Amino acid sequence: MPVLPKQNELGFFEIRLESIGGLGANLAGKMLAEAGVVGSGFNGVSFSSYGSEKKGSPVKAHIRFCDLHTNIRDTTPVERPHIIGVFHENLSKTVNVVSGAYEDSIVLVNSAKTPEQLKEKLNLLSGTIAVIDATGIALEEQNRVNMAMLGALFRLCDFLDAESMKTIIRKSLEKKYPQAVAPALRTFERGYDEVQFQRFELPEGLAMPQPTRWDIPVLGYNTQPLGGMITNPGNSILKDLSISRQGMMPHFHEDKCIHCAACDTACPDFCFVWDEQPDKKGRLQMMLQGIDYQYCKGCLKCVVACPTEALSSERETDGYSEKHRVPHRFILSG
């Protein structure tokens, strides 16, 4: 029987998946736990925690494994994970995805960056950073990000049987979606084969930060700002929806635009920036200046609505949104 590589004081090996709604982290957690229980003979449990159930919202999936002689009586969120799976690299902008990591924890990130680049972005002092371009693989195989992430997770969890996971994938899909079985298996295998990792040692004199307790509210009796100030309103101009994008984004081709505003009508988040300018005959018209990517969540409805192909759906590359963003100009009245 396989043996767990590490255990905490309660006898658990714990995994936490950090994601956004729509990337399949909840399903991935369930399938991971099923493979550990059915395929490898461990006790296991999987559950998720999230806020509003909508595409793009932060989601966490929690998985615990233990040997058959240990009872699982703990269903609180995983605070000290041995493995962390980050399904969306930009989650680190708003969520401390590496909270509670041990000195030797493994952090798997869906990214095309190198482990060195991600270490600084994640603010991780020590541990192993594993990288897999799950979004790129999913787009090429026309499948889901979670299958590539699962493949990489199985490579890191060598106590789990990858063949049993393939059997679970077949059983889950072959009845309702038989055409999806082969792409899902290819995506899983590529995730398993293409993951890369690098170990980082804890600098001398430093200690790993303590985890953020799940049961302490951000705004509570001891943490509420003076005067009851609302520091994160839903309609704030500081709101950043870029973490909702799932690999694709609209690209604006100004030379093809006829300024018809079909894109603006379709956009649910008012991402398009306009300015009054003279047309070829000198008449003042509202002209599209570009996209404020801070508010774009990548729904791509504008691409479908555009009649002249002035908007195209393309893979988001690092730094593109910052370089091509046209900020809204807000006028605040006092």
Short mmCIF file of C-alpha atoms in Angstrom, two decimals:
data_model
loop_
_atom_site.label_atom_id
_atom_site.label_comp_id
_atom_site.label_asym_id
_atom_site.label_seq_id
_atom_site.Cartn_x
_atom_site.Cartn_y
_atom_site.Cartn_z
CA MET A 1 0.00 0.00 0.00
CA PRO A 2 1.34 3.53 -0.80
CA VAL A 3 2.57 5.64 2.11
CA LEU A 4 1.88 9.35 2.58
CA PRO A 5 5.13 11.34 2.29
CA LYS A 6 4.21 13.77 5.11
CA GLN A 7 1.59 14.11 7.81
CA ASN A 8 0.58 16.89 10.19
CA GLU A 9 -0.09 16.45 13.90
CA LEU A 10 -3.55 14.99 13.12
CA GLY A 11 -2.17 12.48 10.62
CA PHE A 12 -3.36 14.33 7.47
CA PHE A 13 -1.64 15.12 4.21
CA GLU A 14 -3.40 18.30 3.05
CA ILE A 15 -3.86 19.95 -0.34
CA ARG A 16 -5.46 23.32 -1.09
CA LEU A 17 -6.50 24.44 -4.57
CA GLU A 18 -6.74 28.19 -5.18
CA SER A 19 -8.86 29.12 -8.20
CA ILE A 20 -11.67 31.18 -9.65
CA GLY A 21 -15.16 29.97 -10.57
CA GLY A 22 -15.25 28.38 -14.01
CA LEU A 23 -11.83 26.69 -14.04
CA GLY A 24 -13.05 23.42 -12.49
CA ALA A 25 -11.08 23.39 -9.22
CA ASN A 26 -14.06 22.01 -7.28
CA LEU A 27 -14.38 19.05 -9.67
CA ALA A 28 -10.62 18.57 -9.70
CA GLY A 29 -10.60 18.34 -5.91
CA LYS A 30 -13.38 15.73 -5.92
CA MET A 31 -11.64 13.64 -8.58
CA LEU A 32 -8.30 13.91 -6.75
CA ALA A 33 -9.89 12.68 -3.52
CA GLU A 34 -11.72 9.85 -5.32
CA ALA A 35 -8.48 8.67 -6.91
CA GLY A 36 -6.79 8.63 -3.50
CA VAL A 37 -9.62 6.69 -1.86
CA VAL A 38 -10.62 4.28 -4.63
CA GLY A 39 -7.31 3.96 -6.45
CA SER A 40 -4.74 4.13 -3.66
CA GLY A 41 -6.64 2.98 -0.58
CA PHE A 42 -6.40 6.08 1.64
CA ASN A 43 -9.09 7.72 3.69
CA GLY A 44 -9.87 11.04 2.03
CA VAL A 45 -12.24 13.98 1.90
CA SER A 46 -12.79 16.90 -0.47
CA PHE A 47 -14.90 20.04 -0.10
CA SER A 48 -14.89 23.59 -1.39
CA SER A 49 -15.33 27.09 0.00
CA TYR A 50 -16.39 30.11 -2.03
CA GLY A 51 -18.41 33.30 -1.93
CA SER A 52 -20.87 34.11 -4.68
CA GLU A 53 -21.35 31.18 -7.05
CA LYS A 54 -20.38 32.88 -10.27
CA LYS A 55 -17.72 32.65 -12.92
CA GLY A 56 -14.59 34.54 -11.94
CA SER A 57 -15.12 34.61 -8.15
CA PRO A 58 -12.33 33.25 -5.90
CA VAL A 59 -12.78 29.55 -5.02
CA LYS A 60 -10.85 27.20 -2.74
CA ALA A 61 -10.95 23.40 -2.82
CA HIS A 62 -9.65 21.45 0.20
CA ILE A 63 -8.43 17.83 0.13
CA ARG A 64 -7.23 15.68 3.03
CA PHE A 65 -5.68 12.20 2.92
CA CYS A 66 -4.78 9.89 5.78
CA ASP A 67 -4.19 6.18 6.37
CA LEU A 68 -7.07 3.78 6.98
CA HIS A 69 -6.50 3.77 10.74
CA THR A 70 -7.07 7.54 11.05
CA ASN A 71 -10.56 9.01 11.17
CA ILE A 72 -11.25 12.28 9.39
CA ARG A 73 -13.20 14.41 11.83
CA ASP A 74 -11.85 17.76 10.66
CA THR A 75 -13.81 19.55 7.94
CA THR A 76 -12.39 23.03 8.46
CA PRO A 77 -10.60 24.71 5.53
CA VAL A 78 -6.99 23.67 4.97
CA GLU A 79 -4.75 26.29 6.62
CA ARG A 80 -1.37 24.48 6.44
CA PRO A 81 -1.22 22.77 3.03
CA HIS A 82 1.58 20.45 1.97
CA ILE A 83 0.66 21.15 -1.66
CA ILE A 84 -1.00 24.28 -3.08
CA GLY A 85 -2.47 24.31 -6.58
CA VAL A 86 -2.92 27.84 -8.02
CA PHE A 87 -5.25 27.60 -11.02
CA HIS A 88 -4.94 31.28 -11.95
CA GLU A 89 -1.60 33.06 -11.63
CA ASN A 90 -3.12 36.53 -11.13
CA LEU A 91 -5.04 35.42 -8.03
CA SER A 92 -1.94 36.52 -6.10
CA LYS A 93 -2.97 40.13 -6.81
CA THR A 94 -5.88 39.92 -4.38
CA VAL A 95 -5.51 36.60 -2.50
CA ASN A 96 -2.60 35.35 -0.38
CA VAL A 97 -2.52 32.02 -2.22
CA VAL A 98 0.54 30.72 -0.34
CA SER A 99 -0.88 31.42 3.13
CA GLY A 100 0.14 28.70 5.59
CA ALA A 101 2.75 27.05 3.39
CA TYR A 102 5.42 25.01 5.18
CA GLU A 103 9.10 25.52 4.53
CA ASP A 104 9.01 22.47 2.24
CA SER A 105 5.53 22.85 0.71
CA ILE A 106 5.03 22.53 -3.05
CA VAL A 107 3.22 25.32 -4.91
CA LEU A 108 1.91 24.39 -8.36
CA VAL A 109 1.05 27.40 -10.55
CA ASN A 110 -0.79 27.58 -13.87
CA SER A 111 1.62 29.90 -15.65
CA ALA A 112 4.04 30.29 -18.55
CA LYS A 113 6.57 32.05 -16.29
CA THR A 114 9.65 30.49 -14.72
CA PRO A 115 9.74 29.44 -11.05
CA GLU A 116 12.21 32.28 -10.38
CA GLN A 117 9.75 34.86 -11.71
CA LEU A 118 6.85 33.37 -9.74
CA LYS A 119 8.76 33.25 -6.45
CA GLU A 120 8.80 37.03 -6.26
CA LYS A 121 5.23 37.40 -7.50
CA LEU A 122 3.87 34.94 -4.95
CA ASN A 123 6.07 36.31 -2.14
CA LEU A 124 7.11 32.76 -1.24
CA LEU A 125 10.16 32.56 1.04
CA SER A 126 10.84 28.85 0.75
CA GLY A 127 9.55 25.65 -0.82
CA THR A 128 9.23 24.11 -4.27
CA ILE A 129 7.53 26.03 -7.09
CA ALA A 130 6.12 23.83 -9.85
CA VAL A 131 4.95 25.39 -13.11
CA ILE A 132 2.59 24.12 -15.80
CA ASP A 133 1.09 26.11 -18.66
CA ALA A 134 -2.32 24.54 -18.07
CA THR A 135 -4.17 27.26 -19.97
CA GLY A 136 -1.99 26.82 -23.04
CA ILE A 137 -2.37 23.04 -22.96
CA ALA A 138 -6.15 23.29 -22.52
CA LEU A 139 -6.46 25.67 -25.48
CA GLU A 140 -4.35 23.44 -27.71
CA GLU A 141 -6.22 20.26 -26.73
CA GLN A 142 -9.62 22.03 -26.66
CA ASN A 143 -10.20 20.85 -23.12
CA ARG A 144 -10.34 22.18 -19.55
CA VAL A 145 -7.62 23.74 -17.41
CA ASN A 146 -8.47 21.42 -14.51
CA MET A 147 -7.40 18.30 -16.45
CA ALA A 148 -3.90 19.74 -17.04
CA MET A 149 -3.67 20.82 -13.40
CA LEU A 150 -4.75 17.35 -12.27
CA GLY A 151 -2.01 15.77 -14.37
CA ALA A 152 0.60 18.04 -12.78
CA LEU A 153 -0.80 17.39 -9.29
CA PHE A 154 -0.49 13.63 -9.81
CA ARG A 155 3.14 14.09 -10.84
CA LEU A 156 3.74 15.88 -7.54
CA CYS A 157 1.66 13.39 -5.50
CA ASP A 158 3.68 10.27 -6.30
CA PHE A 159 1.74 8.31 -3.67
CA LEU A 160 -1.34 8.45 -5.95
CA ASP A 161 -1.91 6.14 -8.91
CA ALA A 162 -2.19 8.11 -12.17
CA GLU A 163 -3.76 5.14 -13.99
CA SER A 164 -6.66 5.07 -11.53
CA MET A 165 -7.20 8.78 -12.27
CA LYS A 166 -7.43 8.04 -15.99
CA THR A 167 -10.08 5.41 -15.22
CA ILE A 168 -12.06 7.97 -13.21
CA ILE A 169 -11.83 10.47 -16.09
CA ARG A 170 -13.18 7.86 -18.52
CA LYS A 171 -16.06 6.89 -16.22
CA SER A 172 -16.97 10.54 -15.57
CA LEU A 173 -17.20 11.48 -19.24
CA GLU A 174 -17.83 8.46 -21.45
CA LYS A 175 -21.60 8.20 -20.91
CA LYS A 176 -22.64 11.83 -21.45
CA TYR A 177 -19.63 13.22 -23.32
CA PRO A 178 -17.81 10.35 -25.06
CA GLN A 179 -16.16 12.77 -27.50
CA ALA A 180 -14.47 14.55 -24.58
CA VAL A 181 -12.68 11.46 -23.19
CA ALA A 182 -9.67 11.47 -25.55
CA PRO A 183 -8.96 15.25 -25.23
CA ALA A 184 -9.29 15.04 -21.44
CA LEU A 185 -6.82 12.15 -21.25
CA ARG A 186 -4.34 13.93 -23.54
CA THR A 187 -4.62 17.09 -21.42
CA PHE A 188 -4.08 15.09 -18.21
CA GLU A 189 -1.03 13.30 -19.66
CA ARG A 190 0.53 16.54 -20.91
CA GLY A 191 0.05 18.12 -17.49
CA TYR A 192 1.79 15.10 -15.94
CA ASP A 193 4.70 15.16 -18.41
CA GLU A 194 5.30 18.89 -18.87
CA VAL A 195 5.31 20.19 -15.28
CA GLN A 196 8.64 21.73 -14.19
CA PHE A 197 9.74 22.55 -10.66
CA GLN A 198 12.50 24.24 -8.70
CA ARG A 199 13.37 24.15 -5.00
CA PHE A 200 14.09 27.33 -3.02
CA GLU A 201 15.77 27.28 0.40
CA LEU A 202 14.64 29.52 3.26
CA PRO A 203 17.07 32.45 3.64
CA GLU A 204 19.09 32.35 6.85
CA GLY A 205 17.52 34.28 9.71
CA LEU A 206 14.00 34.28 8.24
CA ALA A 207 10.95 32.25 9.28
CA MET A 208 7.88 31.27 7.30
CA PRO A 209 4.90 33.56 8.04
CA GLN A 210 2.03 32.21 10.09
CA PRO A 211 -1.18 31.26 8.25
CA THR A 212 -4.22 33.49 8.12
CA ARG A 213 -6.93 31.82 10.19
CA TRP A 214 -10.08 31.09 8.22
CA ASP A 215 -12.38 31.93 11.14
CA ILE A 216 -11.10 35.50 11.69
CA PRO A 217 -13.17 37.94 9.58
CA VAL A 218 -11.44 40.59 7.51
CA LEU A 219 -13.80 43.17 8.96
CA GLY A 220 -14.66 42.20 12.52
CA TYR A 221 -14.67 43.54 16.08
CA ASN A 222 -10.89 43.93 16.23
CA THR A 223 -10.19 44.46 12.52
CA GLN A 224 -12.81 47.02 11.49
CA PRO A 225 -11.23 50.39 10.47
CA LEU A 226 -12.01 53.41 12.60
CA GLY A 227 -15.35 55.02 11.84
CA GLY A 228 -16.69 51.92 10.08
CA MET A 229 -14.98 52.95 6.85
CA ILE A 230 -15.72 50.64 3.89
CA THR A 231 -12.28 49.93 2.46
CA ASN A 232 -13.32 47.64 -0.39
CA PRO A 233 -16.64 48.76 -1.89
CA GLY A 234 -18.02 46.74 -4.78
CA ASN A 235 -18.30 49.78 -7.03
CA SER A 236 -14.83 51.14 -6.28
CA ILE A 237 -12.76 52.50 -9.16
CA LEU A 238 -9.94 50.47 -7.62
CA LYS A 239 -11.74 47.18 -8.33
CA ASP A 240 -9.64 44.88 -10.49
CA LEU A 241 -11.50 42.24 -12.48
CA SER A 242 -8.45 41.05 -14.43
CA ILE A 243 -8.15 37.94 -12.25
CA SER A 244 -11.45 36.74 -13.75
CA ARG A 245 -9.94 36.27 -17.21
CA GLN A 246 -9.30 32.65 -18.08
CA GLY A 247 -6.54 32.96 -20.64
CA MET A 248 -8.33 34.80 -23.45
CA MET A 249 -8.98 38.53 -23.85
CA PRO A 250 -10.24 40.96 -26.52
CA HIS A 251 -7.61 42.72 -28.63
CA PHE A 252 -8.59 46.07 -30.17
CA HIS A 253 -7.65 46.81 -33.81
CA GLU A 254 -8.27 50.53 -34.17
CA ASP A 255 -7.87 50.58 -37.97
CA LYS A 256 -10.92 48.32 -38.39
CA CYS A 257 -13.20 50.13 -35.91
CA ILE A 258 -16.23 52.07 -37.22
CA HIS A 259 -17.19 53.34 -33.72
CA CYS A 260 -20.65 51.78 -33.90
CA ALA A 261 -20.73 51.02 -30.12
CA ALA A 262 -21.96 47.45 -30.61
CA CYS A 263 -19.16 46.33 -28.30
CA ASP A 264 -20.14 48.84 -25.63
CA THR A 265 -23.75 47.66 -25.75
CA ALA A 266 -22.68 44.04 -25.25
CA CYS A 267 -20.09 44.68 -22.53
CA PRO A 268 -21.48 43.98 -19.01
CA ASP A 269 -18.71 45.91 -17.23
CA PHE A 270 -18.38 49.19 -19.19
CA CYS A 271 -14.80 48.43 -20.22
CA PHE A 272 -14.77 50.58 -23.37
CA VAL A 273 -13.41 54.13 -23.22
CA TRP A 274 -14.84 56.83 -25.50
CA ASP A 275 -13.94 60.43 -26.27
CA GLU A 276 -15.62 63.13 -28.33
CA GLN A 277 -13.50 63.86 -31.41
CA PRO A 278 -14.06 65.26 -34.92
CA ASP A 279 -14.69 62.78 -37.74
CA LYS A 280 -13.36 63.10 -41.30
CA LYS A 281 -15.87 65.88 -42.00
CA GLY A 282 -15.06 67.77 -38.84
CA ARG A 283 -18.22 66.79 -37.00
CA LEU A 284 -17.88 65.88 -33.34
CA GLN A 285 -18.54 62.17 -32.75
CA MET A 286 -17.91 59.74 -29.94
CA MET A 287 -14.80 57.75 -30.91
CA LEU A 288 -13.66 54.52 -29.26
CA GLN A 289 -10.24 55.01 -27.66
CA GLY A 290 -9.62 51.51 -26.37
CA ILE A 291 -10.31 49.11 -23.51
CA ASP A 292 -9.82 49.57 -19.77
CA TYR A 293 -8.56 46.06 -19.07
CA GLN A 294 -8.77 46.58 -15.30
CA TYR A 295 -12.52 45.94 -15.57
CA CYS A 296 -12.43 43.31 -18.35
CA LYS A 297 -13.19 39.80 -17.10
CA GLY A 298 -12.70 38.14 -20.49
CA CYS A 299 -16.30 37.22 -21.30
CA LEU A 300 -15.59 38.08 -25.00
CA LYS A 301 -19.17 39.17 -25.70
CA CYS A 302 -17.72 42.24 -27.42
CA VAL A 303 -15.84 40.06 -29.89
CA VAL A 304 -19.07 38.34 -30.90
CA ALA A 305 -20.91 41.67 -31.22
CA CYS A 306 -18.29 43.49 -33.33
CA PRO A 307 -19.41 43.64 -37.00
CA THR A 308 -16.01 44.58 -38.47
CA GLU A 309 -13.58 42.26 -36.61
CA ALA A 310 -12.08 45.27 -34.86
CA LEU A 311 -12.05 43.06 -31.76
CA SER A 312 -10.45 39.63 -31.79
CA SER A 313 -10.17 36.91 -29.15
CA GLU A 314 -6.53 36.09 -28.46
CA ARG A 315 -4.43 34.47 -25.75
CA GLU A 316 -3.50 36.92 -23.00
CA THR A 317 0.23 37.43 -22.74
CA ASP A 318 2.02 38.78 -19.70
CA GLY A 319 2.04 42.58 -19.60
CA TYR A 320 -0.30 43.07 -22.58
CA SER A 321 -3.21 44.46 -20.56
CA GLU A 322 -1.00 46.93 -18.66
CA LYS A 323 0.66 48.15 -21.86
CA HIS A 324 -2.55 48.56 -23.90
CA ARG A 325 -4.94 49.64 -21.13
CA VAL A 326 -6.80 52.90 -21.77
CA PRO A 327 -7.91 54.05 -18.30
CA HIS A 328 -11.34 55.53 -17.68
CA ARG A 329 -11.28 59.17 -16.65
CA PHE A 330 -13.53 59.47 -13.60
CA ILE A 331 -14.83 62.85 -12.51
CA LEU A 332 -15.44 62.92 -8.77
CA SER A 333 -17.85 65.53 -7.47
CA GLY A 334 -17.34 66.90 -3.99
#
